[in-house]
Coordinates of C-alpha atoms and ligand atoms in Angstrom, one line a residue:
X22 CA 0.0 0.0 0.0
X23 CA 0.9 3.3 -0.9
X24 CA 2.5 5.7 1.8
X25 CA -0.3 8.5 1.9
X26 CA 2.4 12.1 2.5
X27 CA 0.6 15.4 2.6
X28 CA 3.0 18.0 1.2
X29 CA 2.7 21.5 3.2
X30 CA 3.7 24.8 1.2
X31 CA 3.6 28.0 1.2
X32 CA 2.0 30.5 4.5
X33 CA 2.2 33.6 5.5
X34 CA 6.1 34.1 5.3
X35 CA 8.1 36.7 3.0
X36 CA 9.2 33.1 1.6
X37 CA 6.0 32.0 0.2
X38 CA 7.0 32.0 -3.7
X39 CA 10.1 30.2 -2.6
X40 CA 8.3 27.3 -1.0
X41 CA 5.7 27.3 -3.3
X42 CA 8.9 26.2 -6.1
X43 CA 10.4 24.0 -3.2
X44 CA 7.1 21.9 -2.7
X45 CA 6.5 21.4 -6.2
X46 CA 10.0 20.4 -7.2
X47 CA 9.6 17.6 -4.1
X48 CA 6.4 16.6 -5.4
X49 CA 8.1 15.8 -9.0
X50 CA 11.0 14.0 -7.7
X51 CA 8.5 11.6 -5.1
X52 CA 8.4 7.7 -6.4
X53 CA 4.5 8.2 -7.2
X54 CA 5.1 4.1 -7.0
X55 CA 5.8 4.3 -3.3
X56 CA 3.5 7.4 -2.1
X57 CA 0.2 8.9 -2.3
X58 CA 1.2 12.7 -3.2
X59 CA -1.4 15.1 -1.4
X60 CA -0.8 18.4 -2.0
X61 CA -1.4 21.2 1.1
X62 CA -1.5 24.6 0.1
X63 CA -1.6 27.2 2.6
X64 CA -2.7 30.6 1.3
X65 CA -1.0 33.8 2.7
X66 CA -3.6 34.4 4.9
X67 CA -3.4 31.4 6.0
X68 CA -6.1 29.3 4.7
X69 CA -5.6 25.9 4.0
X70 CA -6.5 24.2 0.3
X71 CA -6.1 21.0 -1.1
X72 CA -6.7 19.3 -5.0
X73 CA -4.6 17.9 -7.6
X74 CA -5.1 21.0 -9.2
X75 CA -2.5 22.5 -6.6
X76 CA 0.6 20.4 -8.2
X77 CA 0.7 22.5 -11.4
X78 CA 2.6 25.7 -10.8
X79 CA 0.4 27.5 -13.1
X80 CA -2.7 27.7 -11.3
X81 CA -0.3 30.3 -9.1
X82 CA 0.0 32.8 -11.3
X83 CA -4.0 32.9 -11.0
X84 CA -5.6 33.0 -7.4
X85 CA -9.2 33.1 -8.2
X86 CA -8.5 29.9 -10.3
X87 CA -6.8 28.4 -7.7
X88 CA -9.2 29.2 -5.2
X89 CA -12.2 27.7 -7.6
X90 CA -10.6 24.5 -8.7
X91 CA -8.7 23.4 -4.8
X92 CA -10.9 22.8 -1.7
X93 CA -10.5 24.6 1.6
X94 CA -9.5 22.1 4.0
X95 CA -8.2 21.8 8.2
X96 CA -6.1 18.7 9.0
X97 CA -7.8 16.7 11.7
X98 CA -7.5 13.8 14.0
X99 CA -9.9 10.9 14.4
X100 CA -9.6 8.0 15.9
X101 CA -5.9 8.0 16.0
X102 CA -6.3 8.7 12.2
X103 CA -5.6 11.8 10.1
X104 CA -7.5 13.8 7.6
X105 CA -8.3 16.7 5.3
X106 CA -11.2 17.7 6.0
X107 CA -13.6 20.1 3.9
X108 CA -14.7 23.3 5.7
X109 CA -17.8 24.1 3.9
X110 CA -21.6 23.2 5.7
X111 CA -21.6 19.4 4.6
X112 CA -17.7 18.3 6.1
X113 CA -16.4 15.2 4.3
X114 CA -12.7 13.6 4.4
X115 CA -11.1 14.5 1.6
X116 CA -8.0 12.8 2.2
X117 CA -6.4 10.6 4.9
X118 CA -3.0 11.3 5.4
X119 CA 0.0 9.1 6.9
X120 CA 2.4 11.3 7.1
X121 CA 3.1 15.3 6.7
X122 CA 5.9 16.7 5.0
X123 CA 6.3 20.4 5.5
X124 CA 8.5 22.1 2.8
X125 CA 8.4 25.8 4.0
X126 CA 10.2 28.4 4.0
X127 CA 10.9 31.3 7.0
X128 CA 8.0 32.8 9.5
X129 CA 5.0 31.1 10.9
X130 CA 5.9 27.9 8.7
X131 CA 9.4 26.6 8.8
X132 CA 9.7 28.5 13.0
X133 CA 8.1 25.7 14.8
X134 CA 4.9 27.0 14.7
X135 CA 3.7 24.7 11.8
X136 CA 5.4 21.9 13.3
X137 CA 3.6 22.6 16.9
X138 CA 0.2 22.2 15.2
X139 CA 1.5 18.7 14.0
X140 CA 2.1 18.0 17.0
X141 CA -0.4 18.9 19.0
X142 CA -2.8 17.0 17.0
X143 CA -0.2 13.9 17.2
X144 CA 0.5 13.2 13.5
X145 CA 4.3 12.0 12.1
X146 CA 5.9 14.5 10.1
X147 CA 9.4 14.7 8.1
X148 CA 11.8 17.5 9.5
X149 CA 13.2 18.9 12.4
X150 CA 10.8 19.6 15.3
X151 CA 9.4 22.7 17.4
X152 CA 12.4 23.6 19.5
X153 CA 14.9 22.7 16.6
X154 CA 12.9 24.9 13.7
X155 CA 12.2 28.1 16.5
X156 CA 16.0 28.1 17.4
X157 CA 16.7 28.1 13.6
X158 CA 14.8 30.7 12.9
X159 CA 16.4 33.1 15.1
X160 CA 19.8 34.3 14.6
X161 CA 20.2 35.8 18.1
X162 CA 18.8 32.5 19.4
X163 CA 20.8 30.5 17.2
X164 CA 23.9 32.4 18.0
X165 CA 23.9 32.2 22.0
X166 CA 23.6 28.3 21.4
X167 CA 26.6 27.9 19.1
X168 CA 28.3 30.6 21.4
X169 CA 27.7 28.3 24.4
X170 CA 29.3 25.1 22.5
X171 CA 32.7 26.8 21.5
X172 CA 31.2 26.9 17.9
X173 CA 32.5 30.2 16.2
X174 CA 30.3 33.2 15.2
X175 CA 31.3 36.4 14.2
X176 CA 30.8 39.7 16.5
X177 CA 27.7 40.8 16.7
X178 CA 25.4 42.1 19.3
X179 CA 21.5 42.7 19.5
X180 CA 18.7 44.2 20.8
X181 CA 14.8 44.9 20.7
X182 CA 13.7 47.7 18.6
X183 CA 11.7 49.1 22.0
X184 CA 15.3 49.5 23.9
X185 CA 16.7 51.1 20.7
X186 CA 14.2 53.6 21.1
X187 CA 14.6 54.6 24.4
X188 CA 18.3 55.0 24.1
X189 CA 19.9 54.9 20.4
X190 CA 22.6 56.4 20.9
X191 CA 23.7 53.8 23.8
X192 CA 23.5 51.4 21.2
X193 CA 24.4 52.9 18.2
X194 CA 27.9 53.2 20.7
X195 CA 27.8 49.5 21.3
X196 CA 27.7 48.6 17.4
X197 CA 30.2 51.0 16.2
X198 CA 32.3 49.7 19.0
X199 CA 32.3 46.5 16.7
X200 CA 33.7 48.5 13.8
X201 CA 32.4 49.4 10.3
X202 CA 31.3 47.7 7.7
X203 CA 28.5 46.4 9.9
X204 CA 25.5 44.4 8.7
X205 CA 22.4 45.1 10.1
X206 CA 19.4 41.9 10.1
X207 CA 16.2 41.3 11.3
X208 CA 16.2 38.0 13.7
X209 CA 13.6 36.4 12.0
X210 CA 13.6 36.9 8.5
X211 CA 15.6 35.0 5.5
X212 CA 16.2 35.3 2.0
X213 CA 18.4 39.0 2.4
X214 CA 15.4 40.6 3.5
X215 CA 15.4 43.7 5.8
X216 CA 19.2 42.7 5.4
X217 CA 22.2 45.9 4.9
X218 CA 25.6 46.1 4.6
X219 CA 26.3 49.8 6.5
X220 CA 29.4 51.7 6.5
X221 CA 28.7 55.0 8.7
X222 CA 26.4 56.2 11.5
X223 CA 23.7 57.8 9.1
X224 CA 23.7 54.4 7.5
X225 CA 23.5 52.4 10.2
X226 CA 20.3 54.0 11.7
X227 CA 19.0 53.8 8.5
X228 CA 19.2 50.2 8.2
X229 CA 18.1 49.9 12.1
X230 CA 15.0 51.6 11.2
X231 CA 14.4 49.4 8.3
X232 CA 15.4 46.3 9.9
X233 CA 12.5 47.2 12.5
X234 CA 9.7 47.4 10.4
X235 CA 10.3 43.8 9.8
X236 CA 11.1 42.5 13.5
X237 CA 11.4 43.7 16.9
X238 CA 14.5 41.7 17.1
X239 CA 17.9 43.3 15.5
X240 CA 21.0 42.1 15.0
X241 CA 24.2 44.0 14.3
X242 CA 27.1 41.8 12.9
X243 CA 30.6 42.9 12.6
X244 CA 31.3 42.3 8.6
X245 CA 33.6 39.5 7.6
X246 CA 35.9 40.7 5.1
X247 CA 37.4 38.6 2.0
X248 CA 34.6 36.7 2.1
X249 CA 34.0 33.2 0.9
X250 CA 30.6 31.7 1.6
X251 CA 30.3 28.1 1.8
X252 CA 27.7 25.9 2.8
X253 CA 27.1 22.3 3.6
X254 CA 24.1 20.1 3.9
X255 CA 23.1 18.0 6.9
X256 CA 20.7 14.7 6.4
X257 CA 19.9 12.5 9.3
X258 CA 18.4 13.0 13.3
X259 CA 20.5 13.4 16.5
X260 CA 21.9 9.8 16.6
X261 CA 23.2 10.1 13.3
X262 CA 24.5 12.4 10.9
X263 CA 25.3 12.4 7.2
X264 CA 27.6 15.5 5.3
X265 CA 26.8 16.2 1.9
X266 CA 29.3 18.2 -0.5
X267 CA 30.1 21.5 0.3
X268 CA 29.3 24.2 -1.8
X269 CA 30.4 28.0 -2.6
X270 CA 28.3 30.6 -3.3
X271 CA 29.3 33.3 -5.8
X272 CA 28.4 36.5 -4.4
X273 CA 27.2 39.4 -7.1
X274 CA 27.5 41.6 -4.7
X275 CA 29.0 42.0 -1.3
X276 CA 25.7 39.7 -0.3
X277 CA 23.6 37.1 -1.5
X278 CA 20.2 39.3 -2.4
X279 CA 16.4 38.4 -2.5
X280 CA 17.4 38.5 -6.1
X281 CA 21.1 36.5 -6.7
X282 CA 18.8 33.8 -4.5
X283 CA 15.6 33.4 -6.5
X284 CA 15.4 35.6 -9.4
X285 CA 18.8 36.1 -11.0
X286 CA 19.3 32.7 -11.7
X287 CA 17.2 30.0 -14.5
X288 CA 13.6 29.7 -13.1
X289 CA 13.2 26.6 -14.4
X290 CA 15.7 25.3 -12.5
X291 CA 14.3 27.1 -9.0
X292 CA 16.9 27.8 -6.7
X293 CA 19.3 25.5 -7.6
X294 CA 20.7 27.8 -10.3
X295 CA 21.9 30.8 -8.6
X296 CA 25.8 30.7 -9.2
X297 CA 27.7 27.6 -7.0
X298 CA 30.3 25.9 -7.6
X299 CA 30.6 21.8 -5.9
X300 CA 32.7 21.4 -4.4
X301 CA 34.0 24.1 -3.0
X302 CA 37.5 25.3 -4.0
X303 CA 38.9 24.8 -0.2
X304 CA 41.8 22.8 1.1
X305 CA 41.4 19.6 3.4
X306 CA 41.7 21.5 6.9
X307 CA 39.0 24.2 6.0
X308 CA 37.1 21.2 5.1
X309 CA 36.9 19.1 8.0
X310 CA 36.6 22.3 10.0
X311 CA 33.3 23.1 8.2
X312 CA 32.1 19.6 8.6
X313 CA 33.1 19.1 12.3
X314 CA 31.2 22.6 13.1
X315 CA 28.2 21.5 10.8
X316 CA 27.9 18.1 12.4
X317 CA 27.9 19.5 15.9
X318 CA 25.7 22.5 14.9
X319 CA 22.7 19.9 13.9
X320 CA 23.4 18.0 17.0
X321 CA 22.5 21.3 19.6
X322 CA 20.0 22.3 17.7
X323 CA 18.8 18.8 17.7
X324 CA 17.4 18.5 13.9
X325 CA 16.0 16.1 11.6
X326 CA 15.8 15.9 8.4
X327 CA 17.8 17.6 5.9
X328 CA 19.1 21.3 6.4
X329 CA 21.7 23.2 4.8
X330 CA 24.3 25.3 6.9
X331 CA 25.7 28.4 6.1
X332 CA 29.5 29.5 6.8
X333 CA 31.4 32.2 6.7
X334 CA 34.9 32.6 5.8
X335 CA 37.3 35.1 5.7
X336 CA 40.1 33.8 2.8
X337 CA 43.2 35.7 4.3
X338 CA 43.1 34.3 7.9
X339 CA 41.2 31.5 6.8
X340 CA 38.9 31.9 10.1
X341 CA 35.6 30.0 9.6
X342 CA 32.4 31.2 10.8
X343 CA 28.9 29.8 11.3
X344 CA 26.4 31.7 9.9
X345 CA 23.4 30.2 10.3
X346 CA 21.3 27.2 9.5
X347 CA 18.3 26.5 7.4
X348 CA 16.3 23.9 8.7
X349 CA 14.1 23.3 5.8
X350 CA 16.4 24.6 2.8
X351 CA 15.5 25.8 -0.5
X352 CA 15.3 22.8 -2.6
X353 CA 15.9 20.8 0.4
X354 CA 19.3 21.3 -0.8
X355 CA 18.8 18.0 -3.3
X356 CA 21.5 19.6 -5.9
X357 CA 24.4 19.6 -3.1
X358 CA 23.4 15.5 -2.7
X359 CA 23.7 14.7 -6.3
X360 CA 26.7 15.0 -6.9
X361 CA 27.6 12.1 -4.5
X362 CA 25.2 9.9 -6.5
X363 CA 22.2 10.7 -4.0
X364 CA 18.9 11.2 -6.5
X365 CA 16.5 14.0 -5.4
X366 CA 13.6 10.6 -5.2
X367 CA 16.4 8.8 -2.6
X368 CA 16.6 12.0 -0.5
X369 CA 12.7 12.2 -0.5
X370 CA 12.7 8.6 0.4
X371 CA 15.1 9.2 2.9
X372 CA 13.3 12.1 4.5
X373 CA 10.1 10.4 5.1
X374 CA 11.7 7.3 6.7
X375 CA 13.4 9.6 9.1
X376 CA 10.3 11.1 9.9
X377 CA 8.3 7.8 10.3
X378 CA 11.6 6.6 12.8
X379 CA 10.9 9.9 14.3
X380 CA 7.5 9.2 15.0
X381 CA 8.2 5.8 16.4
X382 CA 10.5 6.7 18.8
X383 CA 8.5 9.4 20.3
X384 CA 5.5 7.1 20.8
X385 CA 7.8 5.3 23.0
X386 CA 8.2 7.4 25.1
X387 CA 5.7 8.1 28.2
X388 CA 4.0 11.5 27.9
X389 CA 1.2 11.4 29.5
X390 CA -0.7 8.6 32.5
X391 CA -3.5 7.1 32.4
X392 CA -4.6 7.4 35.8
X393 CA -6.9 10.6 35.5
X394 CA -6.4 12.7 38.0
X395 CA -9.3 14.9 37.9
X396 CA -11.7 12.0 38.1
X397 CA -12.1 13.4 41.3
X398 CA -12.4 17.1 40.7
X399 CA -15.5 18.4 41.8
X400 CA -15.9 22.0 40.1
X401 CA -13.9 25.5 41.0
X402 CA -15.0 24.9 44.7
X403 CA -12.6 21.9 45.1
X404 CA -9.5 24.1 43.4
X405 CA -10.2 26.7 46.0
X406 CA -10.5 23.9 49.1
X407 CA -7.3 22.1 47.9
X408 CA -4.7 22.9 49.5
X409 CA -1.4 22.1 47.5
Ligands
ADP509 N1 28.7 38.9 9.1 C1 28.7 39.0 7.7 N2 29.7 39.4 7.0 C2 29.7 39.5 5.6 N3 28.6 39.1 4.9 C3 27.5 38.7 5.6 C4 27.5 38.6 7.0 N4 26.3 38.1 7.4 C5 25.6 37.9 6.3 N5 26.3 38.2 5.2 C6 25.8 38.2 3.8 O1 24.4 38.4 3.8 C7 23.7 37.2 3.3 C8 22.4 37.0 4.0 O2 22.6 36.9 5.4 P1 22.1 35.7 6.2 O3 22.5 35.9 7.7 O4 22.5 34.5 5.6 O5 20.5 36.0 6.1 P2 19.3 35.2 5.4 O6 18.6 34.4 6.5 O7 18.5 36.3 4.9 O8 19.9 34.3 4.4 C9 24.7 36.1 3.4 O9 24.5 35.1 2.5 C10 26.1 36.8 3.2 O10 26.2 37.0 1.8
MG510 MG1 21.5 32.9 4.6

């Protein structure tokens, strides 16, 4: 029998295009032998659809088309089972699932809040979990952790937009302490937005104000100079870890833009085609470095699946940097396991066993009794009468 996977895409994220070309490209390269391919389309307000119709990347250039050939839907649980089910007076299950595999791309979808949904309502799912997506999504989060394993990061420091405020020249002090060039992010973004190379004061608070509008969360990093990006791809769970190729990115410009990422490059070939070169033109010690830092990255964070992590390296002293780590890459990185004879379909396959071992394990463990303790609760009058 067929697995049955529902493929999540899309959300309210800045990243919606991008997963939309992520999911599809999965749904391609699946081995329509071994799985049932639901499509799950989640609109950017949020609203979820499902339907065949939702596999052809055409019917996105068209929402009202889209909206009148796929079926609103909520993912339920029954019985210990899973379903779409329709939203409109007479409710009918549309499709049972087995099995969800989010492919999503930056807020409210690849953070951990997706993931907590799945797991509130209990069902297995490919990818790395609530704690592991959250952390990833914030670079100040991300960044304290690697700090507090020995794992390198550059300078930076951060702060709420509210404190900035209050006081900006306090910390406009603290980042020019750091030393131009600075580059100025949002926490939570991806995909260069909100993101600004700044080389004077002026500039700076420009970019803090700009940054801001996107997040209350901003970081200010010191700038890495003769910069070589490379970046490596992680498959596996915390017992075990596989290292793909590494890559290096061809910067256009002094940083990867919106555009060098998704627009720049072939469309046909989605993001795989923005200038790379595998494998990376460094020597054996710069290698294992990245690897070691990469495997024990994955391991704090505690992911699953596949992601893709980002260095930073400065070519003269050869210092290497993490930069931060996409849990649920563009692609799912599938062109960085090719080269070493893994097909796309075998990465897909791979993903979804993961997820099902996942799943398994975590059933194993106790979470919960059975013994009912308030079987003998006896309305708000009882709370107030107990004495703890
Ligand atoms: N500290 C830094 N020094 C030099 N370049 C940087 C630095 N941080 C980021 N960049 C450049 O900006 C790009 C985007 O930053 P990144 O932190 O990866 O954000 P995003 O989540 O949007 O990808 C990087 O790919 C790199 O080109
Ligand atoms: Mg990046």
């Amino acid at each position: 029998m067929k697995i049955k996977v529902g493929v999540i895409f899309g959300g309210a994220s800045v990243e919606h295009e991008v997963s939309i070309i992520s999911a599809l490209q999965a749904i391609k390269n699946m081995d329509e032998s071994k799985y049932q391919i639901i499509p799950i389309y989640v609109d950017k307000k949020g609203v979820w659809r499902t339907g065949e119709v939702l596999k052809d990347i055409n019917i996105y250039k068209d929402l009202d088309e889209l909206n009148r050939f796929s079926t609103k839907c909520i993912l339920i649980r029954n019985d210990n089972k899973f379903y779409l089910q329709t939203t409109g007076l007479i409710k009918r299950y549309k499709y049972e699932l087995d099995i969800a595999f989010p492919i999503v791309h930056g807020t409210n979808m690849e953070d951990g809040k997706l993931q907590g949904y799945l797991e509130t309502i209990g069902i297995p799912y490919v990818g790395s979990d609530v704690t592991s997506s959250a952390i990833g999504q914030d670079k100040v989060m991300q960044k304290a952790l690697y700090k507090s394993i020995n794992l390198p990061v550059c300078d930076y420091i951060w702060f709420y937009d509210f404190d900035y405020n209050q006081d900006s020249l306090e910390y406009l002090k603290k980042c020019e302490k750091l030393g131009y060039p600075l580059i100025v992010k949002p926490a939570n973004l991806g995909s260069s937005v909100g993101i600004k190379v700044v080389n004077n004061e002026v500039e700076l608070r420009e970019a803090i104000k700009d940054a801001y509008s996107y997040d209350k969360k901003i970081l200010v990093e010191k700038v890495v100079s003769n910069l070589k990006e490379v970046n490596i791809s992680v498959l596996g769970n915390y017992k075990s870890q596989e290292l793909s190729l590494i890559e290096e990115v061809n910067n256009t410009n002094h940083m990867l833009t919106y555009e060098d990422k998704y627009i720049n490059g072939n469309k046909s070939k989605g993001l795989s085609s923005s200038k790379r070169k595998i494998p990376a033109d460094i020597n054996n010690k710069l290698k294992t470095k990245v690897e070691e830092i990469a495997r024990n990255a994955f391991k704090a964070l505690g992911n699953s699946g596949v992601v893709r992590i980002d260095f930073l390296i400065d070519s003269k002293s050869n210092e290497v940097l993490i930069n931060e780590i996409n849990t649920c890459p563009g692609s799912l990185s599938f062109y960085l396991w090719e080269p070493s004879n893994k097909k796309y379909s075998d990465l897909l396959d791979e993903l979804i066993k993961i997820g099902i071992r996942n799943y398994q394990e975590k059933i194993k463990k106790i979470n919960s009794f059975d013994s009912n303790i308030l079987s003998d609760f006896n309305g708000t009058k009882g709370v107030k009468g107990t004495k703890f």
